[in-house]
């Protein structure tokens, strides 16, 4: 039986502080509900005194979510604690997270104080917060750069004052794994009442060490980790939830585990990325687009023989349907043959050799080889043609009137027109296109990125579509954002080989 590690998610507080990542209350509730399904133990929902919007979000999340503890951040200041207690009033399970800086930088330069006064303020804040709630977490800000002996005195004092959890943040992401692990061990060995509270880690990623530091903390006695989805957060970010959770699942020898339903990790990652407008780097561990994509011939051959030759995680365990064998100029016959089999073509060795030679020539010119390209290579021009959708014309009306779009699509030689309205011009264009196709498709991700700056900038649009259990990604870039989005949508439809809806009126 594994020992339990508590997961404290701060996507909606430390993560949401990132410029451009701000969410409205409805979006925050959507993320909070996803975190609840994921099985996190604590949701840090905001910093109520900082703005009426944050106050309201903490209050609404407290009503919407019942399983995890809802936590609100404060400084070691009575008016902050009053606001947090008020915002948490309706929460079924609640926690106030209060704290103060404990490193020489914070004590002398930021707070213009001295070590003894800091301990007094810390104790007073914890005692004051305990008047409102039974569960009080204390954060020793910049603990990563604090002196261990002094930190131990602070931790002992706040536990004696009633703190149930003590957070040891590496606020600036300065520490190294062995030092952070040693710091937690020092506290476990030198704070006499440490068994009366849970020690928590809260690591930032300025040197790319957040996950390693967090795990070092856990291996030395911490039993709560403060993390965010996709590792979003201040500057280089916070510790990523999915990395810590999956490391513990992969390394069962530690005997420590969380309550996380890992099959929802990919879905949670995509939700946070799209709502916060923060693309996930393709090579991000666990949730990046390439995390289960194999492109070199040797790896592809190995994965096709036994997935575990090159994968330590079964993609299904994190909610990814299957590993991706990306067809590129470095792919071998095995990968090509496998993909052709999935498309319904079982070729004999000689035929495969011949198609493989044609494939290599094409792959040298074209980075992204799609199923429709393979169908052409094996001579199935017809099915390629049938699914080949082109945007011939796009006209949108937007502004203060109901957004309306008219599209003319070419399905091979067949031309079709449709008009639809929507909540914006992109939504209208997508609805018009959907009215012309056979398959049910759902947009599971929609990202727009500016390439540089300025109103004449090029918008890059990335759309992910789902149709049953298949999914495809479409891209486009254009100075006209609506056109880029419409073309990206069509790009993904082509990858899914979507066909035209039959209609007697079509010309
Ligand atoms: O990084 C940090 O120290 C924090 C605290 C407010 C917990 O985010
Ligand atoms: Zn932080």
Short mmCIF file of C-alpha atoms and ligand atoms in Angstrom, two decimals:
data_model
loop_
_atom_site.label_atom_id
_atom_site.label_comp_id
_atom_site.label_asym_id
_atom_site.label_seq_id
_atom_site.Cartn_x
_atom_site.Cartn_y
_atom_site.Cartn_z
CA UNK A 1 0.00 0.00 0.00
CA UNK A 2 1.48 3.35 -1.07
CA UNK A 3 1.78 6.36 1.19
CA UNK A 4 -0.57 9.19 0.22
CA UNK A 5 0.77 12.43 -1.28
CA UNK A 6 -1.67 15.37 -1.33
CA UNK A 7 -1.95 17.39 -4.53
CA UNK A 8 -2.54 21.13 -4.05
CA UNK A 9 -3.30 22.71 -7.41
CA UNK A 10 -2.55 26.41 -7.82
CA UNK A 11 -3.36 26.76 -11.55
CA UNK A 12 -6.12 29.22 -10.66
CA UNK A 13 -3.89 31.34 -8.39
CA UNK A 14 -0.14 31.17 -9.17
CA UNK A 15 -0.89 30.01 -12.74
CA UNK A 16 -3.51 32.62 -13.37
CA UNK A 17 -1.13 35.42 -12.28
CA UNK A 18 0.70 35.05 -15.62
CA UNK A 19 0.08 38.00 -17.97
CA UNK A 20 -2.42 37.02 -20.67
CA UNK A 21 -3.66 33.94 -18.74
CA UNK A 22 -6.45 35.68 -16.83
CA UNK A 23 -9.75 33.81 -16.78
CA UNK A 24 -13.24 35.03 -16.05
CA UNK A 25 -15.28 33.39 -13.29
CA UNK A 26 -17.13 31.02 -15.64
CA UNK A 27 -13.85 29.78 -17.10
CA UNK A 28 -12.36 29.38 -13.61
CA UNK A 29 -15.32 27.25 -12.59
CA UNK A 30 -14.79 25.07 -15.68
CA UNK A 31 -11.13 24.54 -14.69
CA UNK A 32 -12.08 23.92 -11.04
CA UNK A 33 -14.61 21.25 -12.08
CA UNK A 34 -11.96 19.58 -14.21
CA UNK A 35 -9.52 19.65 -11.26
CA UNK A 36 -12.19 18.04 -9.10
CA UNK A 37 -12.68 15.25 -11.67
CA UNK A 38 -8.92 14.84 -11.88
CA UNK A 39 -8.90 14.15 -8.13
CA UNK A 40 -6.78 17.00 -6.76
CA UNK A 41 -7.01 17.35 -2.97
CA UNK A 42 -6.82 21.15 -2.73
CA UNK A 43 -7.72 23.88 -5.24
CA UNK A 44 -6.13 27.25 -4.58
CA UNK A 45 -8.89 29.34 -6.10
CA UNK A 46 -7.47 32.86 -5.80
CA UNK A 47 -6.30 35.78 -3.69
CA UNK A 48 -9.60 37.36 -2.60
CA UNK A 49 -8.30 40.70 -1.30
CA UNK A 50 -6.46 41.41 -4.56
CA UNK A 51 -9.58 42.29 -6.62
CA UNK A 52 -13.38 42.00 -6.58
CA UNK A 53 -13.03 39.56 -9.51
CA UNK A 54 -10.76 37.24 -7.50
CA UNK A 55 -13.05 37.49 -4.48
CA UNK A 56 -16.04 36.55 -6.61
CA UNK A 57 -14.22 33.64 -8.28
CA UNK A 58 -13.24 32.13 -4.91
CA UNK A 59 -16.85 32.47 -3.76
CA UNK A 60 -18.31 30.91 -6.94
CA UNK A 61 -15.77 28.05 -6.99
CA UNK A 62 -16.62 27.39 -3.33
CA UNK A 63 -20.24 26.86 -4.41
CA UNK A 64 -19.50 24.89 -7.60
CA UNK A 65 -17.01 22.34 -6.29
CA UNK A 66 -17.53 20.16 -3.23
CA UNK A 67 -14.95 17.37 -3.08
CA UNK A 68 -11.56 19.18 -2.88
CA UNK A 69 -10.62 21.66 -0.16
CA UNK A 70 -10.96 25.22 -1.50
CA UNK A 71 -8.06 27.43 -0.50
CA UNK A 72 -7.65 31.22 -0.59
CA UNK A 73 -4.34 33.09 -0.43
CA UNK A 74 -3.58 36.00 1.88
CA UNK A 75 -0.62 38.01 3.11
CA UNK A 76 0.00 37.95 6.87
CA UNK A 77 -2.42 40.85 7.15
CA UNK A 78 -5.80 40.86 8.95
CA UNK A 79 -7.76 42.52 6.12
CA UNK A 80 -6.52 39.86 3.66
CA UNK A 81 -7.55 37.09 6.05
CA UNK A 82 -10.99 38.73 6.57
CA UNK A 83 -11.53 38.80 2.79
CA UNK A 84 -10.41 35.17 2.39
CA UNK A 85 -12.69 33.98 5.19
CA UNK A 86 -15.60 35.87 3.65
CA UNK A 87 -14.96 34.52 0.12
CA UNK A 88 -14.70 30.94 1.46
CA UNK A 89 -17.91 31.15 3.53
CA UNK A 90 -19.88 28.77 1.28
CA UNK A 91 -17.09 26.22 0.75
CA UNK A 92 -17.80 22.74 2.10
CA UNK A 93 -14.12 22.24 2.96
CA UNK A 94 -11.97 25.38 3.26
CA UNK A 95 -8.41 26.48 3.93
CA UNK A 96 -6.76 29.87 4.40
CA UNK A 97 -3.21 30.09 3.04
CA UNK A 98 -1.33 32.88 4.79
CA UNK A 99 2.35 33.67 5.00
CA UNK A 100 5.31 36.03 4.95
CA UNK A 101 8.86 36.20 3.53
CA UNK A 102 11.59 34.46 5.53
CA UNK A 103 14.78 34.90 3.49
CA UNK A 104 17.26 37.71 4.29
CA UNK A 105 16.13 39.42 1.03
CA UNK A 106 12.52 39.42 2.12
CA UNK A 107 13.07 40.16 5.82
CA UNK A 108 15.42 43.13 5.39
CA UNK A 109 14.89 44.50 1.86
CA UNK A 110 11.25 43.77 1.07
CA UNK A 111 9.61 43.92 4.49
CA UNK A 112 12.17 46.29 6.18
CA UNK A 113 11.86 44.13 9.29
CA UNK A 114 13.93 41.73 11.40
CA UNK A 115 13.79 37.95 11.99
CA UNK A 116 12.04 38.13 15.40
CA UNK A 117 9.32 40.48 14.19
CA UNK A 118 8.69 38.18 11.18
CA UNK A 119 8.06 35.25 13.53
CA UNK A 120 5.65 37.38 15.57
CA UNK A 121 3.75 38.44 12.45
CA UNK A 122 3.64 34.86 11.15
CA UNK A 123 2.26 33.53 14.44
CA UNK A 124 -0.31 36.35 14.69
CA UNK A 125 -1.53 35.68 11.13
CA UNK A 126 -1.94 31.95 11.73
CA UNK A 127 -3.79 32.55 15.02
CA UNK A 128 -6.05 35.12 13.38
CA UNK A 129 -6.85 32.79 10.44
CA UNK A 130 -7.64 29.93 12.87
CA UNK A 131 -10.47 32.08 14.25
CA UNK A 132 -12.27 31.54 10.90
CA UNK A 133 -11.22 28.06 9.75
CA UNK A 134 -9.73 24.86 11.18
CA UNK A 135 -7.42 24.34 8.25
CA UNK A 136 -4.67 26.99 7.97
CA UNK A 137 -1.65 26.66 5.71
CA UNK A 138 1.37 28.89 6.32
CA UNK A 139 3.81 29.76 3.50
CA UNK A 140 7.37 30.73 4.36
CA UNK A 141 7.98 32.82 1.25
CA UNK A 142 11.43 32.47 -0.35
CA UNK A 143 12.20 29.56 1.98
CA UNK A 144 14.52 28.27 -0.77
CA UNK A 145 16.98 31.09 0.05
CA UNK A 146 16.38 31.17 3.79
CA UNK A 147 18.74 29.86 6.50
CA UNK A 148 17.68 26.40 7.63
CA UNK A 149 18.02 27.08 11.39
CA UNK A 150 15.86 30.20 11.18
CA UNK A 151 13.33 28.46 8.90
CA UNK A 152 13.03 25.65 11.46
CA UNK A 153 12.19 28.21 14.18
CA UNK A 154 9.50 29.78 11.95
CA UNK A 155 7.99 26.37 11.13
CA UNK A 156 7.93 25.33 14.79
CA UNK A 157 6.27 28.61 15.82
CA UNK A 158 3.52 28.52 13.17
CA UNK A 159 2.69 24.87 13.90
CA UNK A 160 2.43 25.74 17.60
CA UNK A 161 0.12 28.62 16.59
CA UNK A 162 -2.21 26.22 14.76
CA UNK A 163 -0.94 25.79 11.17
CA UNK A 164 -2.08 22.44 9.77
CA UNK A 165 0.14 22.61 6.68
CA UNK A 166 3.47 24.43 6.27
CA UNK A 167 4.50 25.37 2.76
CA UNK A 168 8.23 25.65 1.99
CA UNK A 169 8.30 27.57 -1.31
CA UNK A 170 11.32 27.88 -3.54
CA UNK A 171 9.82 31.19 -4.65
CA UNK A 172 12.65 32.16 -7.00
CA UNK A 173 13.43 28.68 -8.37
CA UNK A 174 17.01 29.00 -7.11
CA UNK A 175 17.61 25.73 -5.29
CA UNK A 176 19.09 22.49 -6.57
CA UNK A 177 17.42 19.14 -5.89
CA UNK A 178 19.98 17.97 -3.31
CA UNK A 179 19.76 21.29 -1.42
CA UNK A 180 15.96 21.45 -1.47
CA UNK A 181 15.76 17.80 -0.36
CA UNK A 182 18.25 18.54 2.44
CA UNK A 183 16.19 21.56 3.54
CA UNK A 184 13.06 19.44 3.92
CA UNK A 185 15.05 16.75 5.74
CA UNK A 186 16.50 19.38 8.08
CA UNK A 187 12.97 20.49 8.98
CA UNK A 188 11.74 16.90 9.44
CA UNK A 189 14.71 16.21 11.77
CA UNK A 190 14.87 19.51 13.66
CA UNK A 191 11.34 20.85 14.13
CA UNK A 192 10.08 19.16 17.32
CA UNK A 193 6.35 19.45 16.46
CA UNK A 194 6.71 18.69 12.73
CA UNK A 195 4.47 15.60 13.09
CA UNK A 196 1.53 17.94 13.92
CA UNK A 197 1.46 19.38 10.36
CA UNK A 198 1.99 18.41 6.75
CA UNK A 199 5.07 19.85 5.06
CA UNK A 200 4.39 21.09 1.53
CA UNK A 201 6.60 21.94 -1.46
CA UNK A 202 5.97 24.87 -3.82
CA UNK A 203 8.75 25.04 -6.40
CA UNK A 204 9.25 27.48 -9.25
CA UNK A 205 11.00 26.52 -12.46
CA UNK A 206 13.52 29.33 -13.07
CA UNK A 207 16.38 26.85 -13.53
CA UNK A 208 14.18 24.07 -14.90
CA UNK A 209 14.42 22.22 -11.56
CA UNK A 210 10.85 22.54 -10.27
CA UNK A 211 9.84 18.90 -10.75
CA UNK A 212 13.20 17.56 -9.54
CA UNK A 213 13.13 19.82 -6.46
CA UNK A 214 9.55 18.85 -5.65
CA UNK A 215 10.37 15.15 -5.85
CA UNK A 216 13.49 15.67 -3.71
CA UNK A 217 11.20 17.32 -1.14
CA UNK A 218 8.77 14.41 -1.27
CA UNK A 219 11.52 11.82 -0.89
CA UNK A 220 12.66 13.66 2.24
CA UNK A 221 9.30 13.87 3.95
CA UNK A 222 7.02 16.46 2.29
CA UNK A 223 3.51 15.04 1.86
CA UNK A 224 1.84 17.84 -0.12
CA UNK A 225 2.98 19.19 -3.50
CA UNK A 226 1.87 22.55 -4.92
CA UNK A 227 1.61 22.28 -8.67
CA UNK A 228 -0.11 23.62 -11.77
CA UNK A 229 -1.46 22.04 -14.94
CA UNK A 230 1.14 22.30 -17.73
CA UNK A 231 3.50 23.90 -15.17
CA UNK A 232 2.10 27.35 -15.88
CA UNK A 233 2.95 30.09 -13.38
CA UNK A 234 5.04 33.14 -12.59
CA UNK A 235 8.08 33.63 -14.89
CA UNK A 236 9.31 30.14 -15.93
CA UNK A 237 6.33 28.59 -14.18
CA UNK A 238 5.51 26.30 -11.27
CA UNK A 239 6.00 22.57 -10.85
CA UNK A 240 3.89 20.70 -13.35
CA UNK A 241 1.21 18.47 -11.83
CA UNK A 242 1.40 15.86 -14.56
CA UNK A 243 5.18 15.43 -14.27
CA UNK A 244 5.14 14.81 -10.51
CA UNK A 245 2.11 12.51 -10.64
CA UNK A 246 3.45 10.41 -13.51
CA UNK A 247 6.96 10.17 -12.02
CA UNK A 248 5.47 8.64 -8.89
CA UNK A 249 3.33 6.28 -10.99
CA UNK A 250 6.39 5.22 -13.01
CA UNK A 251 8.62 4.81 -9.96
CA UNK A 252 6.52 2.59 -7.72
CA UNK A 253 9.66 1.81 -5.70
CA UNK A 254 9.13 5.14 -3.85
CA UNK A 255 5.90 3.75 -2.38
CA UNK A 256 4.21 7.16 -2.64
CA UNK A 257 1.15 7.91 -4.76
CA UNK A 258 -1.56 10.51 -5.37
CA UNK A 259 -5.30 10.33 -5.91
CA UNK A 260 -5.05 11.65 -9.48
CA UNK A 261 -7.06 10.00 -12.27
CA UNK A 262 -4.23 10.17 -14.77
CA UNK A 263 -6.45 9.31 -17.76
CA UNK A 264 -7.76 12.90 -17.53
CA UNK A 265 -4.32 14.55 -17.63
CA UNK A 266 -4.32 15.19 -21.36
CA UNK A 267 -7.85 16.60 -21.31
CA UNK A 268 -7.03 18.87 -18.36
CA UNK A 269 -3.88 20.07 -20.11
CA UNK A 270 -5.79 20.97 -23.28
CA UNK A 271 -8.53 22.73 -21.35
CA UNK A 272 -6.08 24.92 -19.42
CA UNK A 273 -4.00 25.59 -22.52
CA UNK A 274 -6.95 26.75 -24.59
CA UNK A 275 -8.74 28.75 -21.87
CA UNK A 276 -5.53 30.45 -20.78
CA UNK A 277 -4.31 30.93 -24.33
CA UNK A 278 -1.02 29.32 -23.40
CA UNK A 279 0.20 26.77 -25.96
CA UNK A 280 1.92 23.69 -24.57
CA UNK A 281 5.41 23.21 -25.99
CA UNK A 282 5.28 20.17 -28.33
CA UNK A 283 8.05 18.35 -26.46
CA UNK A 284 6.57 18.99 -22.98
CA UNK A 285 6.79 15.84 -20.85
CA UNK A 286 3.52 13.86 -20.55
CA UNK A 287 1.16 16.32 -22.29
CA UNK A 288 3.16 17.77 -25.22
CA UNK A 289 1.95 16.95 -28.73
CA UNK A 290 5.14 14.95 -29.38
CA UNK A 291 5.28 13.19 -25.99
CA UNK A 292 4.15 9.94 -27.65
CA UNK A 293 5.23 10.63 -31.25
CA UNK A 294 8.04 8.59 -32.79
CA UNK A 295 9.76 9.87 -35.88
CA UNK A 296 13.06 8.06 -36.44
CA UNK A 297 12.93 4.78 -38.36
CA UNK A 298 14.73 2.80 -35.63
CA UNK A 299 12.36 4.03 -32.91
CA UNK A 300 9.27 3.46 -35.06
CA UNK A 301 10.32 -0.10 -35.83
CA UNK A 302 11.02 -0.68 -32.12
CA UNK A 303 7.67 0.73 -30.99
CA UNK A 304 5.77 -1.34 -33.54
CA UNK A 305 7.48 -4.49 -32.21
CA UNK A 306 6.83 -3.60 -28.59
CA UNK A 307 5.63 -0.18 -27.42
CA UNK A 308 7.78 -0.45 -24.29
CA UNK A 309 10.96 -0.50 -26.35
CA UNK A 310 10.72 3.30 -26.53
CA UNK A 311 7.86 4.29 -24.19
CA UNK A 312 7.86 4.27 -20.39
CA UNK A 313 4.21 5.35 -20.17
CA UNK A 314 1.24 3.79 -21.94
CA UNK A 315 -0.33 6.83 -23.69
CA UNK A 316 -3.79 5.58 -22.66
CA UNK A 317 -2.78 6.04 -19.00
CA UNK A 318 -2.65 9.81 -19.55
CA UNK A 319 -5.65 10.01 -21.86
CA UNK A 320 -3.87 9.86 -25.21
CA UNK A 321 -5.47 7.34 -27.59
CA UNK A 322 -2.29 5.89 -29.02
CA UNK A 323 1.36 6.54 -29.83
CA UNK A 324 1.90 8.48 -33.04
CA UNK A 325 4.13 7.06 -35.72
CA UNK A 326 4.94 10.31 -37.55
CA UNK A 327 5.75 9.61 -41.18
CA UNK A 328 8.80 11.60 -42.22
CA UNK A 329 11.81 11.07 -44.48
CA UNK A 330 13.40 9.20 -41.55
CA UNK A 331 10.62 6.61 -41.32
CA UNK A 332 11.27 3.06 -42.34
CA UNK A 333 9.24 0.49 -44.27
CA UNK A 334 7.76 -0.90 -41.04
CA UNK A 335 6.13 2.43 -40.15
CA UNK A 336 4.87 3.00 -43.69
CA UNK A 337 3.50 -0.55 -43.91
CA UNK A 338 1.79 -0.15 -40.52
CA UNK A 339 0.07 3.10 -41.53
CA UNK A 340 -1.02 1.63 -44.86
CA UNK A 341 -2.50 -1.34 -43.02
CA UNK A 342 -4.50 1.02 -40.84
CA UNK A 343 -5.79 2.58 -44.06
CA UNK A 344 -6.81 -0.87 -45.33
CA UNK A 345 -3.82 -1.70 -47.61
CA UNK A 346 -1.83 -4.82 -46.82
CA UNK A 347 1.02 -4.74 -49.36
CA UNK A 348 3.35 -7.59 -50.23
CA UNK A 349 7.07 -6.93 -49.75
CA UNK A 350 7.74 -5.94 -53.38
CA UNK A 351 4.79 -3.58 -53.61
CA UNK A 352 5.70 -2.03 -50.28
CA UNK A 353 9.29 -1.49 -51.49
CA UNK A 354 8.00 0.32 -54.53
CA UNK A 355 5.61 2.55 -52.57
CA UNK A 356 8.37 3.18 -50.03
CA UNK A 357 10.67 4.61 -52.74
CA UNK A 358 7.90 6.98 -53.87
CA UNK A 359 7.19 7.83 -50.24
CA UNK A 360 10.84 8.81 -49.61
CA UNK A 361 10.83 11.17 -52.60
CA UNK A 362 7.66 12.84 -51.37
CA UNK A 363 8.86 12.99 -47.74
CA UNK A 364 12.00 14.81 -48.87
CA UNK A 365 9.83 17.60 -50.26
CA UNK A 366 6.95 17.60 -47.80
CA UNK A 367 7.41 17.75 -44.02
CA UNK A 368 4.01 16.43 -43.11
CA UNK A 369 2.86 13.28 -44.89
CA UNK A 370 -0.85 12.75 -44.51
CA UNK A 371 -3.13 9.78 -45.08
CA UNK A 372 -4.46 11.43 -48.25
CA UNK A 373 -0.84 11.57 -49.60
CA UNK A 374 -0.42 7.86 -48.90
CA UNK A 375 -3.61 7.06 -50.76
CA UNK A 376 -2.19 8.85 -53.79
CA UNK A 377 1.06 6.88 -53.42
CA UNK A 378 -0.76 3.55 -53.47
CA UNK A 379 -2.76 4.72 -56.48
CA UNK A 380 -6.08 5.28 -54.73
CA UNK A 381 -6.64 8.65 -56.35
CA UNK A 382 -10.38 8.36 -56.00
CA UNK A 383 -10.64 8.33 -52.23
CA UNK A 384 -8.09 11.11 -52.10
CA UNK A 385 -10.18 13.17 -54.48
CA UNK A 386 -13.44 12.54 -52.64
CA UNK A 387 -12.09 13.89 -49.38
CA UNK A 388 -10.22 16.82 -50.82
CA UNK A 389 -11.96 19.96 -49.56
CA UNK A 390 -10.84 23.40 -50.68
CA UNK A 391 -12.03 26.83 -49.60
CA UNK A 392 -13.06 28.64 -52.75
CA UNK A 393 -14.75 31.65 -51.20
CA UNK A 394 -15.31 33.12 -47.74
CA UNK A 395 -17.40 36.16 -46.95
CA UNK A 396 -18.13 37.27 -43.39
CA UNK A 397 -20.22 40.01 -41.89
CA UNK A 398 -19.23 40.98 -38.37
CA UNK A 399 -19.29 43.96 -36.02
CA UNK A 400 -22.43 44.96 -34.13
CA UNK A 401 -24.78 42.84 -36.28
CA UNK A 402 -25.29 39.07 -35.97
CA UNK A 403 -22.02 37.57 -37.27
CA UNK A 404 -22.78 35.75 -40.52
CA UNK A 405 -20.54 33.77 -42.86
CA UNK A 406 -20.97 32.41 -46.36
CA UNK A 407 -18.56 29.78 -47.61
CA UNK A 408 -18.10 28.13 -50.98
CA UNK A 409 -16.26 24.81 -50.72
CA UNK A 410 -14.92 22.54 -53.43
CA UNK A 411 -15.21 18.84 -52.69
CA UNK A 412 -13.05 17.61 -55.57
CA UNK A 413 -14.88 19.06 -58.57
CA UNK A 414 -18.14 19.58 -56.73
CA UNK A 415 -18.88 23.10 -55.51
CA UNK A 416 -21.17 23.76 -52.53
CA UNK A 417 -22.25 26.94 -50.79
CA UNK A 418 -23.64 27.52 -47.28
CA UNK A 419 -24.44 30.46 -45.01
CA UNK A 420 -24.69 30.40 -41.22
CA UNK A 421 -24.64 32.68 -38.21
CA UNK A 422 -22.61 32.28 -35.04
CA UNK A 423 -21.43 34.03 -31.89
CA UNK A 424 -18.53 35.43 -33.93
CA UNK A 425 -17.32 35.26 -37.54
CA UNK A 426 -15.21 32.12 -36.98
CA UNK A 427 -18.09 30.33 -35.29
CA UNK A 428 -20.35 31.34 -38.21
CA UNK A 429 -17.87 30.06 -40.83
CA UNK A 430 -17.39 26.78 -38.95
CA UNK A 431 -21.18 26.30 -38.71
CA UNK A 432 -21.56 26.93 -42.43
CA UNK A 433 -18.88 24.34 -43.22
CA UNK A 434 -20.38 21.83 -40.77
CA UNK A 435 -23.68 22.08 -42.63
CA UNK A 436 -21.91 20.79 -45.77
CA UNK A 437 -20.12 17.76 -44.33
CA UNK A 438 -21.21 14.26 -43.43
CA UNK A 439 -19.24 13.66 -40.27
CA UNK A 440 -19.85 14.99 -36.76
CA UNK A 441 -16.72 16.91 -35.78
CA UNK A 442 -15.94 18.67 -32.51
CA UNK A 443 -13.25 21.33 -32.04
CA UNK A 444 -11.23 20.15 -29.04
CA UNK A 445 -8.54 22.83 -29.24
CA UNK A 446 -8.40 26.21 -30.91
CA UNK A 447 -5.33 28.42 -30.57
CA UNK A 448 -4.58 31.71 -32.28
CA UNK A 449 -1.10 33.16 -32.01
CA UNK A 450 0.25 36.42 -33.37
CA UNK A 451 3.57 35.96 -35.17
CA UNK A 452 5.04 39.32 -34.28
CA UNK A 453 3.20 42.50 -33.25
CA UNK A 454 0.90 45.07 -34.77
CA UNK A 455 -2.51 45.16 -36.43
CA UNK A 456 -1.02 44.01 -39.76
CA UNK A 457 0.36 40.87 -38.10
CA UNK A 458 -0.06 37.31 -39.38
CA UNK A 459 -2.28 35.09 -37.20
CA UNK A 460 -1.27 31.44 -36.84
CA UNK A 461 -4.18 29.19 -36.08
CA UNK A 462 -3.97 25.67 -34.72
CA UNK A 463 -7.19 23.65 -34.50
CA UNK A 464 -7.64 20.16 -33.14
CA UNK A 465 -10.74 18.25 -34.28
CA UNK A 466 -12.29 15.12 -32.92
CA UNK A 467 -14.60 12.83 -34.85
CA UNK A 468 -15.57 9.72 -32.91
CA UNK A 469 -12.28 8.34 -31.64
CA UNK A 470 -10.19 9.93 -34.40
CA UNK A 471 -8.54 13.30 -34.11
CA UNK A 472 -6.57 15.58 -36.40
CA UNK A 473 -4.74 18.86 -36.19
CA UNK A 474 -5.10 21.59 -38.77
CA UNK A 475 -2.95 24.70 -39.22
CA UNK A 476 -3.07 27.86 -41.23
CA UNK A 477 -1.61 31.34 -41.12
CA UNK A 478 -2.95 34.52 -42.68
CA UNK A 479 -3.20 38.26 -41.99
CA UNK A 480 -6.97 37.72 -41.96
CA UNK A 481 -7.61 35.85 -38.70
CA UNK A 482 -11.05 34.56 -39.77
CA UNK A 483 -9.62 33.18 -43.00
CA UNK A 484 -6.74 31.55 -41.12
CA UNK A 485 -9.16 29.90 -38.68
CA UNK A 486 -11.44 28.69 -41.49
CA UNK A 487 -8.53 27.26 -43.45
CA UNK A 488 -7.13 25.54 -40.34
CA UNK A 489 -10.54 23.95 -39.77
CA UNK A 490 -10.65 22.71 -43.38
CA UNK A 491 -7.06 21.47 -43.08
CA UNK A 492 -8.09 19.25 -40.16
CA UNK A 493 -11.22 18.07 -42.03
CA UNK A 494 -8.98 16.92 -44.88
CA UNK A 495 -6.77 14.95 -42.52
CA UNK A 496 -9.89 13.25 -41.15
CA UNK A 497 -10.95 12.47 -44.75
CA UNK A 498 -14.32 14.05 -44.06
CA UNK A 499 -16.78 13.71 -46.93
CA UNK A 500 -19.43 15.91 -48.44
CA UNK A 501 -23.01 15.69 -47.21
CA UNK A 502 -25.13 14.39 -50.04
CA UNK A 503 -27.66 16.94 -51.19
CA UNK A 504 -29.80 16.75 -54.31
CA UNK A 505 -29.43 20.48 -54.83
CA UNK A 506 -25.64 20.38 -55.07
CA UNK A 507 -24.30 21.35 -58.44
O1 LIG B 1 6.06 31.29 -4.83
C1 LIG B 1 5.60 31.59 -3.71
O2 LIG B 1 6.31 31.79 -2.74
C2 LIG B 1 4.15 31.73 -3.60
C3 LIG B 1 3.58 31.92 -2.24
C4 LIG B 1 2.62 33.05 -2.23
C5 LIG B 1 2.97 30.65 -1.77
O3 LIG B 1 3.45 31.63 -4.59
ZN1 LIG B 2 4.55 30.63 -6.21
#
